[in-house]
């Protein structure tokens, strides 16, 4: 079952990502084990071919945390229900936006689907949106790509964001309403570009999103990718970063607030190959309610050639109530010793009693103190988005989520049954 | 890019492996290769085992056939299960004194230095394992008087059938994983230890293990039961000679730590660089109990070993200190698992690894805090030291928290030996190699100081051996 890439990855000395070895599914053997597990994150299958990815059963490393049973329909291609959703692009002057047919040859240059859902989206899409920021352009305001859907619309979405060399821009993708979405977002930052991409998931309760973001960072470019996940029943966002040349720097930031019955999964893969690149990953999440499940997987690969790499990953989870589950997996694979530094940290826990005590000692009531602590926990990321209006809106939204839980916890009746 | 040899001209010299001699292979040459019902029945029959054990072995063989190879971890495709000797008996009866041992076995142990260790009275008893079955065994009288049982596992089954049956395969069931199934089907040798309530065994119990037959698997099985309020420290060490084709070592270690008891289990494995070392080790801790794993991985071609502690009672505590060295052609995939299943439990994992000469070290671990295990605390710390630019170091820490009132922290750093450190030591008159070895010794010191003295010395010697040719 050897799979070929239909399109070559972008040139520039970047190693093509591996395709699957034959015999990978011969896991059972009692004489002479022939199966070899992936020895590096880079060996995981990437392909435009749907058949390269068997339908997940939940035992795969890649899908082990995801409720695959609820997603069976999204593992089979189905046409986009165009009448049930709209995607509007509001861009300041100077930005070129276009809708292109699915077979446009600019697509698939930055990213290659890395799982069944992304391959479904690639093969079933009927069109794609391209946002192009011309070289040298500095935008005064953000480009907004607003997706609004209703009635669990089936959507196969493809967006390509291209920032020309030495351009500077913020692009915000927002998601609202109710959909069953599979998608690919390709993000290309040219040499010396300064690009921020914000993806905000404010879905209704029943929405499902299986999305893959691929980022290619040009020489000396700076990219910030910020994921804010608040709504939805199942949201799974895989973000892959590669560098096209030396000197690139990437910041991947994220915030999630996982409520009862929600599954929010963020997977990152930063693939360092050129020299002198940096990456910094920081995701913060809060969980509350029965069956709230957050998953954070951060993979960093430093290849043998990636000298002078500097990387750090951090995931913090605040578990606000019993019955929630937080999985946190920061993986590091390092093939050279010639690096500046590499590390990761993960912390999961409840409120810091000392912080609460300090605030209460200043006369602040307990529920107010709790609210302040959570506010501070998230503000550290949200305030770095760079869009004041969006920041205020998101903080208000988080405050509201929090108020629901804290107020109910502090009502005497609720406290008695707790 | 330069080859490994060009970068490390001293590597060739490292090929000589200190313990890599082989005695004339008398017992092994006749043993049968391969795995079948017949082989399993033959092992059971020769040991004259009760029916339940024979049945369990056969059931485990079925489970082994059914279980898939792990879908993660190292490359195990070099193992040919049909080309391994599953049982080799080297002496017909068990010797009770040193003089009764056959000459070439005695010679092997002389090289390992066992009689010296005995003379120093540092060890409480030696159950030396030579080719699958214990051939030499001695326990100090005072331990026997206290009611401590320290025998090889086959004797344990024969002489303490009820105690044995109550605990065997309860911590690690036969179907736990493919290699635990294999071990349960063909196990032979290992240690069986029972420490009665309140008894403190104040000197470490020690056993040497050795593979000495080409292509011979060693499937020892160790079962330790520490009754309420007792304490025991068990030390396991491995060295094996170098052979042409690949060897498989797949042990199972089960430990039951009862209320307020404490068990410390120390391993330094230094298998020769052709051994697949695939070991399942697990302990259960009752209320107030403490389990400590001290795990050193220096030898072997591939090691996959993740000592686990299941914290089942309130205030139980689990601790793992782990060090790994990987040289050329080696993959040390080691780590630890901590499962918090009761309130007020705590765990700590400290892992240190050094990869050189193109070797690979991986930390792979799991901390799971179940619902209801409130006020649990866990702390994981992984440090890796890189000494060249061709070696590989990975960290795969899994964390699964299902309770709000907990503290869980994980931290990993990967650093390289800095030029500043080397310069400082070399300006004090050290060669670069000595300086490098000293930095590495300093890096693993927090774990080395927890080892019994002979082991700490051996570890330091091994580090120097490993670091030979690491600079250049």
PDB file of N, CA, C and O in Angstrom, chain A residues 221-244:
ATOM      1  N   UNK A 221      11.072  34.786   8.538  1.00  0.00           N
ATOM      2  CA  UNK A 221       9.687  35.193   8.735  1.00  0.00           C
ATOM      3  C   UNK A 221       9.274  34.941  10.181  1.00  0.00           C
ATOM      4  O   UNK A 221       9.879  34.145  10.899  1.00  0.00           O
ATOM      5  N   UNK A 222       8.227  35.635  10.608  1.00  0.00           N
ATOM      6  CA  UNK A 222       7.705  35.462  11.953  1.00  0.00           C
ATOM      7  C   UNK A 222       6.223  35.133  11.823  1.00  0.00           C
ATOM      8  O   UNK A 222       5.472  35.883  11.182  1.00  0.00           O
ATOM      9  N   UNK A 223       5.807  34.027  12.373  1.00  0.00           N
ATOM     10  CA  UNK A 223       4.404  33.631  12.277  1.00  0.00           C
ATOM     11  C   UNK A 223       3.852  33.399  13.667  1.00  0.00           C
ATOM     12  O   UNK A 223       4.498  32.757  14.505  1.00  0.00           O
ATOM     13  N   UNK A 224       2.666  33.935  13.902  1.00  0.00           N
ATOM     14  CA  UNK A 224       1.965  33.603  15.142  1.00  0.00           C
ATOM     15  C   UNK A 224       0.656  32.917  14.768  1.00  0.00           C
ATOM     16  O   UNK A 224      -0.085  33.389  13.903  1.00  0.00           O
ATOM     17  N   UNK A 225       0.403  31.793  15.382  1.00  0.00           N
ATOM     18  CA  UNK A 225      -0.840  31.062  15.114  1.00  0.00           C
ATOM     19  C   UNK A 225      -1.565  30.935  16.442  1.00  0.00           C
ATOM     20  O   UNK A 225      -1.008  30.427  17.411  1.00  0.00           O
ATOM     21  N   UNK A 226      -2.784  31.461  16.495  1.00  0.00           N
ATOM     22  CA  UNK A 226      -3.499  31.493  17.777  1.00  0.00           C
ATOM     23  C   UNK A 226      -4.841  30.779  17.621  1.00  0.00           C
ATOM     24  O   UNK A 226      -5.639  31.137  16.757  1.00  0.00           O
ATOM     25  N   UNK A 227      -5.059  29.743  18.417  1.00  0.00           N
ATOM     26  CA  UNK A 227      -6.314  28.986  18.346  1.00  0.00           C
ATOM     27  C   UNK A 227      -7.128  29.247  19.615  1.00  0.00           C
ATOM     28  O   UNK A 227      -6.622  29.069  20.720  1.00  0.00           O
ATOM     29  N   UNK A 228      -8.364  29.689  19.415  1.00  0.00           N
ATOM     30  CA  UNK A 228      -9.252  29.938  20.548  1.00  0.00           C
ATOM     31  C   UNK A 228     -10.463  29.030  20.372  1.00  0.00           C
ATOM     32  O   UNK A 228     -11.264  29.217  19.455  1.00  0.00           O
ATOM     33  N   UNK A 229     -10.601  28.016  21.224  1.00  0.00           N
ATOM     34  CA  UNK A 229     -11.691  27.064  21.051  1.00  0.00           C
ATOM     35  C   UNK A 229     -12.625  27.134  22.248  1.00  0.00           C
ATOM     36  O   UNK A 229     -12.229  26.804  23.373  1.00  0.00           O
ATOM     37  N   UNK A 230     -13.839  27.577  22.000  1.00  0.00           N
ATOM     38  CA  UNK A 230     -14.800  27.721  23.096  1.00  0.00           C
ATOM     39  C   UNK A 230     -16.033  26.838  22.889  1.00  0.00           C
ATOM     40  O   UNK A 230     -16.564  26.279  23.833  1.00  0.00           O
ATOM     41  N   UNK A 231     -16.492  26.711  21.642  1.00  0.00           N
ATOM     42  CA  UNK A 231     -17.740  25.987  21.415  1.00  0.00           C
ATOM     43  C   UNK A 231     -17.527  24.648  20.738  1.00  0.00           C
ATOM     44  O   UNK A 231     -16.402  24.173  20.578  1.00  0.00           O
ATOM     45  N   UNK A 232     -18.667  24.050  20.331  1.00  0.00           N
ATOM     46  CA  UNK A 232     -18.611  22.806  19.567  1.00  0.00           C
ATOM     47  C   UNK A 232     -18.721  21.573  20.436  1.00  0.00           C
ATOM     48  O   UNK A 232     -18.442  21.606  21.624  1.00  0.00           O
ATOM     49  N   UNK A 233     -19.178  20.479  19.810  1.00  0.00           N
ATOM     50  CA  UNK A 233     -19.254  19.203  20.522  1.00  0.00           C
ATOM     51  C   UNK A 233     -17.916  18.498  20.423  1.00  0.00           C
ATOM     52  O   UNK A 233     -17.350  18.051  21.418  1.00  0.00           O
ATOM     53  N   UNK A 234     -17.409  18.395  19.193  1.00  0.00           N
ATOM     54  CA  UNK A 234     -16.072  17.837  18.970  1.00  0.00           C
ATOM     55  C   UNK A 234     -15.300  18.819  18.097  1.00  0.00           C
ATOM     56  O   UNK A 234     -15.727  19.135  16.988  1.00  0.00           O
ATOM     57  N   UNK A 235     -14.205  19.319  18.599  1.00  0.00           N
ATOM     58  CA  UNK A 235     -13.314  20.147  17.789  1.00  0.00           C
ATOM     59  C   UNK A 235     -11.940  19.512  17.841  1.00  0.00           C
ATOM     60  O   UNK A 235     -11.410  19.231  18.916  1.00  0.00           O
ATOM     61  N   UNK A 236     -11.389  19.218  16.670  1.00  0.00           N
ATOM     62  CA  UNK A 236     -10.045  18.642  16.610  1.00  0.00           C
ATOM     63  C   UNK A 236      -9.262  19.454  15.598  1.00  0.00           C
ATOM     64  O   UNK A 236      -9.596  19.509  14.420  1.00  0.00           O
ATOM     65  N   UNK A 237      -8.229  20.096  16.080  1.00  0.00           N
ATOM     66  CA  UNK A 237      -7.454  20.997  15.244  1.00  0.00           C
ATOM     67  C   UNK A 237      -6.003  20.536  15.246  1.00  0.00           C
ATOM     68  O   UNK A 237      -5.356  20.503  16.286  1.00  0.00           O
ATOM     69  N   UNK A 238      -5.506  20.138  14.074  1.00  0.00           N
ATOM     70  CA  UNK A 238      -4.109  19.708  13.956  1.00  0.00           C
ATOM     71  C   UNK A 238      -3.328  20.810  13.259  1.00  0.00           C
ATOM     72  O   UNK A 238      -3.671  21.196  12.148  1.00  0.00           O
ATOM     73  N   UNK A 239      -2.313  21.308  13.911  1.00  0.00           N
ATOM     74  CA  UNK A 239      -1.522  22.398  13.339  1.00  0.00           C
ATOM     75  C   UNK A 239      -0.111  21.896  13.075  1.00  0.00           C
ATOM     76  O   UNK A 239       0.542  21.371  13.986  1.00  0.00           O
ATOM     77  N   UNK A 240       0.341  22.012  11.842  1.00  0.00           N
ATOM     78  CA  UNK A 240       1.675  21.545  11.473  1.00  0.00           C
ATOM     79  C   UNK A 240       2.525  22.714  11.015  1.00  0.00           C
ATOM     80  O   UNK A 240       2.077  23.530  10.217  1.00  0.00           O
ATOM     81  N   UNK A 241       3.739  22.786  11.520  1.00  0.00           N
ATOM     82  CA  UNK A 241       4.624  23.891  11.167  1.00  0.00           C
ATOM     83  C   UNK A 241       5.878  23.344  10.502  1.00  0.00           C
ATOM     84  O   UNK A 241       6.493  22.406  11.008  1.00  0.00           O
ATOM     85  N   UNK A 242       6.235  23.926   9.364  1.00  0.00           N
ATOM     86  CA  UNK A 242       7.523  23.623   8.741  1.00  0.00           C
ATOM     87  C   UNK A 242       8.221  24.928   8.375  1.00  0.00           C
ATOM     88  O   UNK A 242       7.581  25.957   8.205  1.00  0.00           O
ATOM     89  N   UNK A 243       9.522  24.844   8.235  1.00  0.00           N
ATOM     90  CA  UNK A 243      10.304  26.037   7.908  1.00  0.00           C
ATOM     91  C   UNK A 243      10.906  25.874   6.514  1.00  0.00           C
ATOM     92  O   UNK A 243      11.478  24.835   6.195  1.00  0.00           O
ATOM     93  N   UNK A 244      10.778  26.931   5.692  1.00  0.00           N
ATOM     94  CA  UNK A 244      11.321  26.857   4.339  1.00  0.00           C
ATOM     95  C   UNK A 244      12.758  27.349   4.276  1.00  0.00           C
ATOM     96  O   UNK A 244      13.449  27.144   3.295  1.00  0.00           O
TER      97      UNK A 244
END
